[in-house]
Amino acid sequence: EVQLVESGGGLVQPGGSLRLSCAASGFTFTSYAMTWVRQAPGKGLEWVSAISGLDVSRSYADSVKGRFTISRDNSENTVSLQMDSLRVEDTAIYFCATLSYVQFDYWGQGILVTVSP
Amino acid sequence: QSVLTQPPSVSAAPGQRVTISCSGSSSNIGSNYVSWYQQLPGTAPKLLIYDDNKRPSGIPGRFSGSKSGTSATLGITGLQTGDEADYYCGTWDTSLRAHVFGTGTKVTVL
């Protein structure tokens, strides 16, 4: 059974940093690109970042480019999202998901990030 | 601002059929596969349809997907109370070089 478990969320002040992690199990980790998708309170889904299976390529939404960094540890089956220079508008539930070409196959339960003074 | 447009809500009685449209452009739906996601209240999204019209293992045949030009459609037949959820379309946008989602549609079972 595929499992994705996010951790590292919480409350942070504007301008601060936070690091999210996602622990994966139940599938061959290196066979999948991994991605982060977020959902602001009461809003729709927004793609944030993606990283290929062997970390050959990384991509970011314009809204987070230069502030967020995605990485993965294929020996530990984890993917991380380092979030710097956080803004109030980054407040959202962040989901970790597997990515196959253009679809998000499996999703974690999500972790809440709140950016507030 | 999402580049894929969906109706905010659709509703129907139990057992009936609903369709949800997803309108895009040549740089997204018109040139890439579309997927659909179901998000039950308080839960993570779940993949319902991929590659325009394929269902992952375990997804009932009541759910179907289609695409024509720059628009895609999700169909749900035999509507059940458990189908009450938000539904999102998604694809890759070649011009934006980004994954994009639709605005989302809330399905209500009357």
mmCIF file with all atom_site columns, C-alpha atoms in Angstrom:
data_model
loop_
_atom_site.group_PDB
_atom_site.id
_atom_site.type_symbol
_atom_site.label_atom_id
_atom_site.label_alt_id
_atom_site.label_comp_id
_atom_site.label_asym_id
_atom_site.label_entity_id
_atom_site.label_seq_id
_atom_site.pdbx_PDB_ins_code
_atom_site.Cartn_x
_atom_site.Cartn_y
_atom_site.Cartn_z
_atom_site.occupancy
_atom_site.B_iso_or_equiv
_atom_site.pdbx_formal_charge
_atom_site.auth_seq_id
_atom_site.auth_comp_id
_atom_site.auth_asym_id
_atom_site.auth_atom_id
_atom_site.pdbx_PDB_model_num
ATOM 1   C CA . GLU A 1 1   ? 0.000   0.000  0.000   1.00 0.00 ? 1   GLU A CA 1
ATOM 2   C CA . VAL A 1 2   ? 1.307   3.417  -0.992  1.00 0.00 ? 2   VAL A CA 1
ATOM 3   C CA . GLN A 1 3   ? 1.764   5.772  1.942   1.00 0.00 ? 3   GLN A CA 1
ATOM 4   C CA . LEU A 1 4   ? 2.867   9.393  1.945   1.00 0.00 ? 4   LEU A CA 1
ATOM 5   C CA . VAL A 1 5   ? 3.189   11.101 5.317   1.00 0.00 ? 5   VAL A CA 1
ATOM 6   C CA . GLU A 1 6   ? 3.968   14.805 5.580   1.00 0.00 ? 6   GLU A CA 1
ATOM 7   C CA . SER A 1 7   ? 5.565   16.466 8.583   1.00 0.00 ? 7   SER A CA 1
ATOM 8   C CA . GLY A 1 8   ? 7.140   19.764 9.583   1.00 0.00 ? 8   GLY A CA 1
ATOM 9   C CA . GLY A 1 9   ? 4.211   22.147 9.294   1.00 0.00 ? 9   GLY A CA 1
ATOM 10  C CA . GLY A 1 10  ? 3.238   24.785 11.832  1.00 0.00 ? 10  GLY A CA 1
ATOM 11  C CA . LEU A 1 11  ? 3.016   28.489 12.578  1.00 0.00 ? 11  LEU A CA 1
ATOM 12  C CA . VAL A 1 12  ? 5.731   30.847 11.358  1.00 0.00 ? 12  VAL A CA 1
ATOM 13  C CA . GLN A 1 13  ? 6.057   34.611 11.084  1.00 0.00 ? 13  GLN A CA 1
ATOM 14  C CA . PRO A 1 14  ? 6.286   36.394 7.725   1.00 0.00 ? 14  PRO A CA 1
ATOM 15  C CA . GLY A 1 15  ? 9.850   36.278 6.464   1.00 0.00 ? 15  GLY A CA 1
ATOM 16  C CA . GLY A 1 16  ? 10.553  33.082 8.355   1.00 0.00 ? 16  GLY A CA 1
ATOM 17  C CA . SER A 1 17  ? 11.462  29.593 7.172   1.00 0.00 ? 17  SER A CA 1
ATOM 18  C CA . LEU A 1 18  ? 10.002  26.122 7.464   1.00 0.00 ? 18  LEU A CA 1
ATOM 19  C CA . ARG A 1 19  ? 11.020  22.724 6.110   1.00 0.00 ? 19  ARG A CA 1
ATOM 20  C CA . LEU A 1 20  ? 8.407   20.168 5.142   1.00 0.00 ? 20  LEU A CA 1
ATOM 21  C CA . SER A 1 21  ? 9.186   16.488 4.752   1.00 0.00 ? 21  SER A CA 1
ATOM 22  C CA . CYS A 1 22  ? 7.292   13.630 3.163   1.00 0.00 ? 22  CYS A CA 1
ATOM 23  C CA . ALA A 1 23  ? 8.071   10.004 3.992   1.00 0.00 ? 23  ALA A CA 1
ATOM 24  C CA . ALA A 1 24  ? 7.122   7.556  1.240   1.00 0.00 ? 24  ALA A CA 1
ATOM 25  C CA . SER A 1 25  ? 6.553   3.813  1.362   1.00 0.00 ? 25  SER A CA 1
ATOM 26  C CA . GLY A 1 26  ? 4.838   1.037  -0.571  1.00 0.00 ? 26  GLY A CA 1
ATOM 27  C CA . PHE A 1 27  ? 6.327   1.739  -3.998  1.00 0.00 ? 27  PHE A CA 1
ATOM 28  C CA . THR A 1 28  ? 9.660   2.018  -5.806  1.00 0.00 ? 28  THR A CA 1
ATOM 29  C CA . PHE A 1 29  ? 10.521  5.565  -4.814  1.00 0.00 ? 29  PHE A CA 1
ATOM 30  C CA . THR A 1 30  ? 13.007  6.333  -7.579  1.00 0.00 ? 30  THR A CA 1
ATOM 31  C CA . SER A 1 31  ? 10.447  5.376  -10.230 1.00 0.00 ? 31  SER A CA 1
ATOM 32  C CA . TYR A 1 32  ? 8.316   8.386  -9.419  1.00 0.00 ? 32  TYR A CA 1
ATOM 33  C CA . ALA A 1 33  ? 8.728   12.104 -9.666  1.00 0.00 ? 33  ALA A CA 1
ATOM 34  C CA . MET A 1 34  ? 7.490   13.729 -6.483  1.00 0.00 ? 34  MET A CA 1
ATOM 35  C CA . THR A 1 35  ? 5.592   16.957 -6.110  1.00 0.00 ? 35  THR A CA 1
ATOM 36  C CA . TRP A 1 36  ? 4.074   19.389 -3.626  1.00 0.00 ? 36  TRP A CA 1
ATOM 37  C CA . VAL A 1 37  ? 0.609   20.846 -4.110  1.00 0.00 ? 37  VAL A CA 1
ATOM 38  C CA . ARG A 1 38  ? -0.988  23.359 -1.747  1.00 0.00 ? 38  ARG A CA 1
ATOM 39  C CA . GLN A 1 39  ? -4.485  24.489 -0.921  1.00 0.00 ? 39  GLN A CA 1
ATOM 40  C CA . ALA A 1 40  ? -5.161  27.799 0.801   1.00 0.00 ? 40  ALA A CA 1
ATOM 41  C CA . PRO A 1 41  ? -8.083  27.811 3.262   1.00 0.00 ? 41  PRO A CA 1
ATOM 42  C CA . GLY A 1 42  ? -11.337 27.480 1.321   1.00 0.00 ? 42  GLY A CA 1
ATOM 43  C CA . LYS A 1 43  ? -9.535  27.699 -2.026  1.00 0.00 ? 43  LYS A CA 1
ATOM 44  C CA . GLY A 1 44  ? -8.562  25.400 -4.880  1.00 0.00 ? 44  GLY A CA 1
ATOM 45  C CA . LEU A 1 45  ? -5.445  23.380 -5.603  1.00 0.00 ? 45  LEU A CA 1
ATOM 46  C CA . GLU A 1 46  ? -2.175  25.026 -6.599  1.00 0.00 ? 46  GLU A CA 1
ATOM 47  C CA . TRP A 1 47  ? 0.882   23.132 -7.835  1.00 0.00 ? 47  TRP A CA 1
ATOM 48  C CA . VAL A 1 48  ? 4.042   24.256 -6.002  1.00 0.00 ? 48  VAL A CA 1
ATOM 49  C CA . SER A 1 49  ? 7.073   22.212 -7.061  1.00 0.00 ? 49  SER A CA 1
ATOM 50  C CA . ALA A 1 50  ? 8.226   18.920 -8.568  1.00 0.00 ? 50  ALA A CA 1
ATOM 51  C CA . ILE A 1 51  ? 11.405  16.838 -8.633  1.00 0.00 ? 51  ILE A CA 1
ATOM 52  C CA . SER A 1 52  ? 12.220  13.955 -10.968 1.00 0.00 ? 52  SER A CA 1
ATOM 53  C CA . GLY A 1 53  ? 12.885  10.423 -9.736  1.00 0.00 ? 53  GLY A CA 1
ATOM 54  C CA . LEU A 1 54  ? 16.665  10.656 -9.937  1.00 0.00 ? 54  LEU A CA 1
ATOM 55  C CA . ASP A 1 55  ? 16.785  14.389 -9.151  1.00 0.00 ? 55  ASP A CA 1
ATOM 56  C CA . VAL A 1 56  ? 17.762  15.296 -12.695 1.00 0.00 ? 56  VAL A CA 1
ATOM 57  C CA . SER A 1 57  ? 15.234  18.117 -12.859 1.00 0.00 ? 57  SER A CA 1
ATOM 58  C CA . ARG A 1 58  ? 13.384  20.388 -10.460 1.00 0.00 ? 58  ARG A CA 1
ATOM 59  C CA . SER A 1 59  ? 10.585  22.806 -11.254 1.00 0.00 ? 59  SER A CA 1
ATOM 60  C CA . TYR A 1 60  ? 8.685   25.486 -9.369  1.00 0.00 ? 60  TYR A CA 1
ATOM 61  C CA . ALA A 1 61  ? 5.561   27.583 -9.672  1.00 0.00 ? 61  ALA A CA 1
ATOM 62  C CA . ASP A 1 62  ? 6.318   31.251 -10.307 1.00 0.00 ? 62  ASP A CA 1
ATOM 63  C CA . SER A 1 63  ? 4.711   32.136 -6.970  1.00 0.00 ? 63  SER A CA 1
ATOM 64  C CA . VAL A 1 64  ? 7.445   30.300 -5.025  1.00 0.00 ? 64  VAL A CA 1
ATOM 65  C CA . LYS A 1 65  ? 10.430  30.418 -7.377  1.00 0.00 ? 65  LYS A CA 1
ATOM 66  C CA . GLY A 1 66  ? 13.540  31.695 -5.609  1.00 0.00 ? 66  GLY A CA 1
ATOM 67  C CA . ARG A 1 67  ? 12.009  31.154 -2.164  1.00 0.00 ? 67  ARG A CA 1
ATOM 68  C CA . PHE A 1 68  ? 11.248  27.414 -2.029  1.00 0.00 ? 68  PHE A CA 1
ATOM 69  C CA . THR A 1 69  ? 13.652  24.516 -2.699  1.00 0.00 ? 69  THR A CA 1
ATOM 70  C CA . ILE A 1 70  ? 12.580  20.942 -3.322  1.00 0.00 ? 70  ILE A CA 1
ATOM 71  C CA . SER A 1 71  ? 14.916  18.006 -2.685  1.00 0.00 ? 71  SER A CA 1
ATOM 72  C CA . ARG A 1 72  ? 14.774  14.257 -2.225  1.00 0.00 ? 72  ARG A CA 1
ATOM 73  C CA . ASP A 1 73  ? 16.773  11.565 -0.456  1.00 0.00 ? 73  ASP A CA 1
ATOM 74  C CA . ASN A 1 74  ? 16.393  8.339  -2.397  1.00 0.00 ? 74  ASN A CA 1
ATOM 75  C CA . SER A 1 75  ? 18.223  6.370  0.292   1.00 0.00 ? 75  SER A CA 1
ATOM 76  C CA . GLU A 1 76  ? 15.612  7.409  2.864   1.00 0.00 ? 76  GLU A CA 1
ATOM 77  C CA . ASN A 1 77  ? 12.573  7.589  0.532   1.00 0.00 ? 77  ASN A CA 1
ATOM 78  C CA . THR A 1 78  ? 11.840  11.153 1.516   1.00 0.00 ? 78  THR A CA 1
ATOM 79  C CA . VAL A 1 79  ? 11.115  14.388 -0.310  1.00 0.00 ? 79  VAL A CA 1
ATOM 80  C CA . SER A 1 80  ? 11.465  17.791 1.310   1.00 0.00 ? 80  SER A CA 1
ATOM 81  C CA . LEU A 1 81  ? 10.384  21.351 0.678   1.00 0.00 ? 81  LEU A CA 1
ATOM 82  C CA . GLN A 1 82  ? 12.527  24.108 2.173   1.00 0.00 ? 82  GLN A CA 1
ATOM 83  C CA . MET A 1 83  ? 10.405  27.238 2.392   1.00 0.00 ? 83  MET A CA 1
ATOM 84  C CA . ASP A 1 84  ? 12.192  30.552 2.972   1.00 0.00 ? 84  ASP A CA 1
ATOM 85  C CA . SER A 1 85  ? 10.993  34.174 2.990   1.00 0.00 ? 85  SER A CA 1
ATOM 86  C CA . LEU A 1 86  ? 7.500   32.968 3.808   1.00 0.00 ? 86  LEU A CA 1
ATOM 87  C CA . ARG A 1 87  ? 4.560   35.257 3.136   1.00 0.00 ? 87  ARG A CA 1
ATOM 88  C CA . VAL A 1 88  ? 1.048   35.393 4.566   1.00 0.00 ? 88  VAL A CA 1
ATOM 89  C CA . GLU A 1 89  ? -0.242  34.153 1.197   1.00 0.00 ? 89  GLU A CA 1
ATOM 90  C CA . ASP A 1 90  ? 1.787   30.937 1.592   1.00 0.00 ? 90  ASP A CA 1
ATOM 91  C CA . THR A 1 91  ? -0.656  29.849 4.303   1.00 0.00 ? 91  THR A CA 1
ATOM 92  C CA . ALA A 1 92  ? -2.143  26.574 3.103   1.00 0.00 ? 92  ALA A CA 1
ATOM 93  C CA . ILE A 1 93  ? -2.371  22.841 3.519   1.00 0.00 ? 93  ILE A CA 1
ATOM 94  C CA . TYR A 1 94  ? 0.616   21.343 1.699   1.00 0.00 ? 94  TYR A CA 1
ATOM 95  C CA . PHE A 1 95  ? 0.165   17.945 0.084   1.00 0.00 ? 95  PHE A CA 1
ATOM 96  C CA . CYS A 1 96  ? 2.947   15.637 -1.029  1.00 0.00 ? 96  CYS A CA 1
ATOM 97  C CA . ALA A 1 97  ? 2.046   13.558 -4.100  1.00 0.00 ? 97  ALA A CA 1
ATOM 98  C CA . THR A 1 98  ? 3.571   11.197 -6.623  1.00 0.00 ? 98  THR A CA 1
ATOM 99  C CA . LEU A 1 99  ? 3.718   12.470 -10.188 1.00 0.00 ? 99  LEU A CA 1
ATOM 100 C CA . SER A 1 100 ? 3.421   10.330 -13.314 1.00 0.00 ? 100 SER A CA 1
ATOM 101 C CA . TYR A 1 101 ? 3.889   12.521 -16.375 1.00 0.00 ? 101 TYR A CA 1
ATOM 102 C CA . VAL A 1 102 ? 0.981   14.913 -15.802 1.00 0.00 ? 102 VAL A CA 1
ATOM 103 C CA . GLN A 1 103 ? -1.174  13.194 -13.180 1.00 0.00 ? 103 GLN A CA 1
ATOM 104 C CA . PHE A 1 104 ? -0.830  13.091 -9.420  1.00 0.00 ? 104 PHE A CA 1
ATOM 105 C CA . ASP A 1 105 ? -1.397  9.439  -8.568  1.00 0.00 ? 105 ASP A CA 1
ATOM 106 C CA . TYR A 1 106 ? -1.107  9.226  -4.795  1.00 0.00 ? 106 TYR A CA 1
ATOM 107 C CA . TRP A 1 107 ? -1.479  11.944 -2.176  1.00 0.00 ? 107 TRP A CA 1
ATOM 108 C CA . GLY A 1 108 ? -0.484  12.372 1.444   1.00 0.00 ? 108 GLY A CA 1
ATOM 109 C CA . GLN A 1 109 ? -2.979  13.589 4.032   1.00 0.00 ? 109 GLN A CA 1
ATOM 110 C CA . GLY A 1 110 ? -1.536  17.100 3.982   1.00 0.00 ? 110 GLY A CA 1
ATOM 111 C CA . ILE A 1 111 ? 0.135   19.351 6.537   1.00 0.00 ? 111 ILE A CA 1
ATOM 112 C CA . LEU A 1 112 ? -0.923  22.847 7.563   1.00 0.00 ? 112 LEU A CA 1
ATOM 113 C CA . VAL A 1 113 ? 1.440   25.787 7.226   1.00 0.00 ? 113 VAL A CA 1
ATOM 114 C CA . THR A 1 114 ? 0.290   29.064 8.761   1.00 0.00 ? 114 THR A CA 1
ATOM 115 C CA . VAL A 1 115 ? 2.205   32.275 8.117   1.00 0.00 ? 115 VAL A CA 1
ATOM 116 C CA . SER A 1 116 ? 1.017   34.997 10.473  1.00 0.00 ? 116 SER A CA 1
ATOM 117 C CA . PRO A 1 117 ? 2.501   37.900 12.442  1.00 0.00 ? 117 PRO A CA 1
ATOM 118 C CA . GLN B 2 1   ? -5.912  32.874 -11.172 1.00 0.00 ? 1   GLN B CA 1
ATOM 119 C CA . SER B 2 2   ? -6.474  29.391 -12.629 1.00 0.00 ? 2   SER B CA 1
ATOM 120 C CA . VAL B 2 3   ? -6.131  28.878 -16.383 1.00 0.00 ? 3   VAL B CA 1
ATOM 121 C CA . LEU B 2 4   ? -8.689  26.058 -16.343 1.00 0.00 ? 4   LEU B CA 1
ATOM 122 C CA . THR B 2 5   ? -12.323 27.047 -15.806 1.00 0.00 ? 5   THR B CA 1
ATOM 123 C CA . GLN B 2 6   ? -14.945 24.833 -14.165 1.00 0.00 ? 6   GLN B CA 1
ATOM 124 C CA . PRO B 2 7   ? -18.501 25.597 -13.054 1.00 0.00 ? 7   PRO B CA 1
ATOM 125 C CA . PRO B 2 8   ? -18.594 26.417 -9.326  1.00 0.00 ? 8   PRO B CA 1
ATOM 126 C CA . SER B 2 9   ? -21.286 23.867 -8.593  1.00 0.00 ? 9   SER B CA 1
ATOM 127 C CA . VAL B 2 10  ? -23.523 21.178 -10.068 1.00 0.00 ? 10  VAL B CA 1
ATOM 128 C CA . SER B 2 11  ? -26.299 19.191 -8.431  1.00 0.00 ? 11  SER B CA 1
ATOM 129 C CA . ALA B 2 12  ? -28.641 16.314 -9.137  1.00 0.00 ? 12  ALA B CA 1
ATOM 130 C CA . ALA B 2 13  ? -30.795 13.764 -7.368  1.00 0.00 ? 13  ALA B CA 1
ATOM 131 C CA . PRO B 2 14  ? -29.495 10.339 -6.333  1.00 0.00 ? 14  PRO B CA 1
ATOM 132 C CA . GLY B 2 15  ? -29.227 7.989  -9.285  1.00 0.00 ? 15  GLY B CA 1
ATOM 133 C CA . GLN B 2 16  ? -29.015 10.784 -11.809 1.00 0.00 ? 16  GLN B CA 1
ATOM 134 C CA . ARG B 2 17  ? -26.075 11.835 -13.993 1.00 0.00 ? 17  ARG B CA 1
ATOM 135 C CA . VAL B 2 18  ? -23.960 14.968 -13.739 1.00 0.00 ? 18  VAL B CA 1
ATOM 136 C CA . THR B 2 19  ? -21.257 16.329 -15.977 1.00 0.00 ? 19  THR B CA 1
ATOM 137 C CA . ILE B 2 20  ? -18.501 18.763 -15.054 1.00 0.00 ? 20  ILE B CA 1
ATOM 138 C CA . SER B 2 21  ? -16.771 20.794 -17.731 1.00 0.00 ? 21  SER B CA 1
ATOM 139 C CA . CYS B 2 22  ? -13.176 22.008 -17.718 1.00 0.00 ? 22  CYS B CA 1
ATOM 140 C CA . SER B 2 23  ? -12.297 24.687 -20.246 1.00 0.00 ? 23  SER B CA 1
ATOM 141 C CA . GLY B 2 24  ? -8.729  25.537 -21.155 1.00 0.00 ? 24  GLY B CA 1
ATOM 142 C CA . SER B 2 25  ? -6.634  26.454 -24.158 1.00 0.00 ? 25  SER B CA 1
ATOM 143 C CA . SER B 2 26  ? -4.325  25.031 -26.818 1.00 0.00 ? 26  SER B CA 1
ATOM 144 C CA . SER B 2 27  ? -1.333  25.258 -24.481 1.00 0.00 ? 27  SER B CA 1
ATOM 145 C CA . ASN B 2 28  ? -2.854  23.057 -21.806 1.00 0.00 ? 28  ASN B CA 1
ATOM 146 C CA . ILE B 2 29  ? -5.897  20.832 -22.472 1.00 0.00 ? 29  ILE B CA 1
ATOM 147 C CA . GLY B 2 30  ? -5.443  21.143 -26.215 1.00 0.00 ? 30  GLY B CA 1
ATOM 148 C CA . SER B 2 31  ? -1.999  19.546 -26.151 1.00 0.00 ? 31  SER B CA 1
ATOM 149 C CA . ASN B 2 32  ? -1.714  17.509 -22.949 1.00 0.00 ? 32  ASN B CA 1
ATOM 150 C CA . TYR B 2 33  ? -3.550  14.770 -21.095 1.00 0.00 ? 33  TYR B CA 1
ATOM 151 C CA . VAL B 2 34  ? -6.198  15.747 -18.556 1.00 0.00 ? 34  VAL B CA 1
ATOM 152 C CA . SER B 2 35  ? -6.708  14.183 -15.144 1.00 0.00 ? 35  SER B CA 1
ATOM 153 C CA . TRP B 2 36  ? -9.544  14.544 -12.643 1.00 0.00 ? 36  TRP B CA 1
ATOM 154 C CA . TYR B 2 37  ? -9.472  14.516 -8.841  1.00 0.00 ? 37  TYR B CA 1
ATOM 155 C CA . GLN B 2 38  ? -12.113 14.025 -6.177  1.00 0.00 ? 38  GLN B CA 1
ATOM 156 C CA . GLN B 2 39  ? -11.704 15.763 -2.823  1.00 0.00 ? 39  GLN B CA 1
ATOM 157 C CA . LEU B 2 40  ? -14.134 14.616 -0.161  1.00 0.00 ? 40  LEU B CA 1
ATOM 158 C CA . PRO B 2 41  ? -14.674 17.102 2.694   1.00 0.00 ? 41  PRO B CA 1
ATOM 159 C CA . GLY B 2 42  ? -11.637 17.348 4.945   1.00 0.00 ? 42  GLY B CA 1
ATOM 160 C CA . THR B 2 43  ? -9.552  14.861 2.979   1.00 0.00 ? 43  THR B CA 1
ATOM 161 C CA . ALA B 2 44  ? -6.762  14.840 0.407   1.00 0.00 ? 44  ALA B CA 1
ATOM 162 C CA . PRO B 2 45  ? -7.569  14.783 -3.305  1.00 0.00 ? 45  PRO B CA 1
ATOM 163 C CA . LYS B 2 46  ? -7.802  11.390 -5.012  1.00 0.00 ? 46  LYS B CA 1
ATOM 164 C CA . LEU B 2 47  ? -7.054  10.570 -8.639  1.00 0.00 ? 47  LEU B CA 1
ATOM 165 C CA . LEU B 2 48  ? -10.257 9.629  -10.505 1.00 0.00 ? 48  LEU B CA 1
ATOM 166 C CA . ILE B 2 49  ? -9.326  9.857  -14.184 1.00 0.00 ? 49  ILE B CA 1
ATOM 167 C CA . TYR B 2 50  ? -5.977  10.132 -15.987 1.00 0.00 ? 50  TYR B CA 1
ATOM 168 C CA . ASP B 2 51  ? -4.895  10.337 -19.628 1.00 0.00 ? 51  ASP B CA 1
ATOM 169 C CA . ASP B 2 52  ? -8.242  11.995 -20.444 1.00 0.00 ? 52  ASP B CA 1
ATOM 170 C CA . ASN B 2 53  ? -10.386 8.898  -19.931 1.00 0.00 ? 53  ASN B CA 1
ATOM 171 C CA . LYS B 2 54  ? -8.589  6.133  -18.018 1.00 0.00 ? 54  LYS B CA 1
ATOM 172 C CA . ARG B 2 55  ? -9.625  5.031  -14.552 1.00 0.00 ? 55  ARG B CA 1
ATOM 173 C CA . PRO B 2 56  ? -7.091  3.893  -11.930 1.00 0.00 ? 56  PRO B CA 1
ATOM 174 C CA . SER B 2 57  ? -7.675  0.530  -10.332 1.00 0.00 ? 57  SER B CA 1
ATOM 175 C CA . GLY B 2 58  ? -10.512 0.711  -7.832  1.00 0.00 ? 58  GLY B CA 1
ATOM 176 C CA . ILE B 2 59  ? -12.350 3.647  -9.384  1.00 0.00 ? 59  ILE B CA 1
ATOM 177 C CA . PRO B 2 60  ? -15.928 2.637  -10.317 1.00 0.00 ? 60  PRO B CA 1
ATOM 178 C CA . GLY B 2 61  ? -17.081 2.734  -13.898 1.00 0.00 ? 61  GLY B CA 1
ATOM 179 C CA . ARG B 2 62  ? -19.666 5.361  -12.893 1.00 0.00 ? 62  ARG B CA 1
ATOM 180 C CA . PHE B 2 63  ? -16.894 7.900  -13.373 1.00 0.00 ? 63  PHE B CA 1
ATOM 181 C CA . SER B 2 64  ? -15.839 8.701  -16.930 1.00 0.00 ? 64  SER B CA 1
ATOM 182 C CA . GLY B 2 65  ? -13.718 11.287 -18.690 1.00 0.00 ? 65  GLY B CA 1
ATOM 183 C CA . SER B 2 66  ? -13.665 12.718 -22.184 1.00 0.00 ? 66  SER B CA 1
ATOM 184 C CA . LYS B 2 67  ? -11.920 15.494 -24.076 1.00 0.00 ? 67  LYS B CA 1
ATOM 185 C CA . SER B 2 68  ? -12.603 17.501 -27.204 1.00 0.00 ? 68  SER B CA 1
ATOM 186 C CA . GLY B 2 69  ? -10.300 20.248 -28.393 1.00 0.00 ? 69  GLY B CA 1
ATOM 187 C CA . THR B 2 70  ? -9.564  22.562 -25.480 1.00 0.00 ? 70  THR B CA 1
ATOM 188 C CA . SER B 2 71  ? -12.275 21.251 -23.163 1.00 0.00 ? 71  SER B CA 1
ATOM 189 C CA . ALA B 2 72  ? -12.619 18.169 -20.993 1.00 0.00 ? 72  ALA B CA 1
ATOM 190 C CA . THR B 2 73  ? -15.587 16.660 -19.211 1.00 0.00 ? 73  THR B CA 1
ATOM 191 C CA . LEU B 2 74  ? -16.044 14.448 -16.171 1.00 0.00 ? 74  LEU B CA 1
ATOM 192 C CA . GLY B 2 75  ? -19.217 12.399 -16.022 1.00 0.00 ? 75  GLY B CA 1
ATOM 193 C CA . ILE B 2 76  ? -20.714 10.748 -12.965 1.00 0.00 ? 76  ILE B CA 1
ATOM 194 C CA . THR B 2 77  ? -23.639 8.373  -13.424 1.00 0.00 ? 77  THR B CA 1
ATOM 195 C CA . GLY B 2 78  ? -25.783 6.726  -10.750 1.00 0.00 ? 78  GLY B CA 1
ATOM 196 C CA . LEU B 2 79  ? -25.064 9.620  -8.397  1.00 0.00 ? 79  LEU B CA 1
ATOM 197 C CA . GLN B 2 80  ? -24.650 8.642  -4.739  1.00 0.00 ? 80  GLN B CA 1
ATOM 198 C CA . THR B 2 81  ? -24.575 10.706 -1.547  1.00 0.00 ? 81  THR B CA 1
ATOM 199 C CA . GLY B 2 82  ? -20.961 9.608  -1.131  1.00 0.00 ? 82  GLY B CA 1
ATOM 200 C CA . ASP B 2 83  ? -20.117 11.456 -4.348  1.00 0.00 ? 83  ASP B CA 1
ATOM 201 C CA . GLU B 2 84  ? -20.638 14.828 -2.653  1.00 0.00 ? 84  GLU B CA 1
ATOM 202 C CA . ALA B 2 85  ? -17.229 16.399 -2.983  1.00 0.00 ? 85  ALA B CA 1
ATOM 203 C CA . ASP B 2 86  ? -15.146 18.967 -4.804  1.00 0.00 ? 86  ASP B CA 1
ATOM 204 C CA . TYR B 2 87  ? -13.831 17.896 -8.206  1.00 0.00 ? 87  TYR B CA 1
ATOM 205 C CA . TYR B 2 88  ? -10.794 19.342 -9.962  1.00 0.00 ? 88  TYR B CA 1
ATOM 206 C CA . CYS B 2 89  ? -9.383  18.905 -13.447 1.00 0.00 ? 89  CYS B CA 1
ATOM 207 C CA . GLY B 2 90  ? -5.643  19.159 -14.012 1.00 0.00 ? 90  GLY B CA 1
ATOM 208 C CA . THR B 2 91  ? -3.053  19.124 -16.762 1.00 0.00 ? 91  THR B CA 1
ATOM 209 C CA . TRP B 2 92  ? 0.307   20.514 -17.836 1.00 0.00 ? 92  TRP B CA 1
ATOM 210 C CA . ASP B 2 93  ? 0.511   23.934 -19.440 1.00 0.00 ? 93  ASP B CA 1
ATOM 211 C CA . THR B 2 94  ? 3.219   23.973 -22.089 1.00 0.00 ? 94  THR B CA 1
ATOM 212 C CA . SER B 2 95  ? 3.433   27.780 -22.246 1.00 0.00 ? 95  SER B CA 1
ATOM 213 C CA . LEU B 2 96  ? 3.502   28.329 -18.490 1.00 0.00 ? 96  LEU B CA 1
ATOM 214 C CA . ARG B 2 97  ? 5.714   25.260 -17.981 1.00 0.00 ? 97  ARG B CA 1
ATOM 215 C CA . ALA B 2 98  ? 3.613   24.470 -14.946 1.00 0.00 ? 98  ALA B CA 1
ATOM 216 C CA . HIS B 2 99  ? 1.054   21.970 -13.738 1.00 0.00 ? 99  HIS B CA 1
ATOM 217 C CA . VAL B 2 100 ? -2.336  23.664 -13.591 1.00 0.00 ? 100 VAL B CA 1
ATOM 218 C CA . PHE B 2 101 ? -5.635  22.831 -11.918 1.00 0.00 ? 101 PHE B CA 1
ATOM 219 C CA . GLY B 2 102 ? -9.181  23.874 -12.614 1.00 0.00 ? 102 GLY B CA 1
ATOM 220 C CA . THR B 2 103 ? -11.142 26.218 -10.363 1.00 0.00 ? 103 THR B CA 1
ATOM 221 C CA . GLY B 2 104 ? -12.988 23.288 -8.821  1.00 0.00 ? 104 GLY B CA 1
ATOM 222 C CA . THR B 2 105 ? -16.629 22.176 -8.860  1.00 0.00 ? 105 THR B CA 1
ATOM 223 C CA . LYS B 2 106 ? -18.727 21.273 -5.854  1.00 0.00 ? 106 LYS B CA 1
ATOM 224 C CA . VAL B 2 107 ? -21.109 18.381 -6.498  1.00 0.00 ? 107 VAL B CA 1
ATOM 225 C CA . THR B 2 108 ? -24.249 18.308 -4.384  1.00 0.00 ? 108 THR B CA 1
ATOM 226 C CA . VAL B 2 109 ? -26.613 15.351 -4.235  1.00 0.00 ? 109 VAL B CA 1
ATOM 227 C CA . LEU B 2 110 ? -30.133 16.678 -3.719  1.00 0.00 ? 110 LEU B CA 1
#
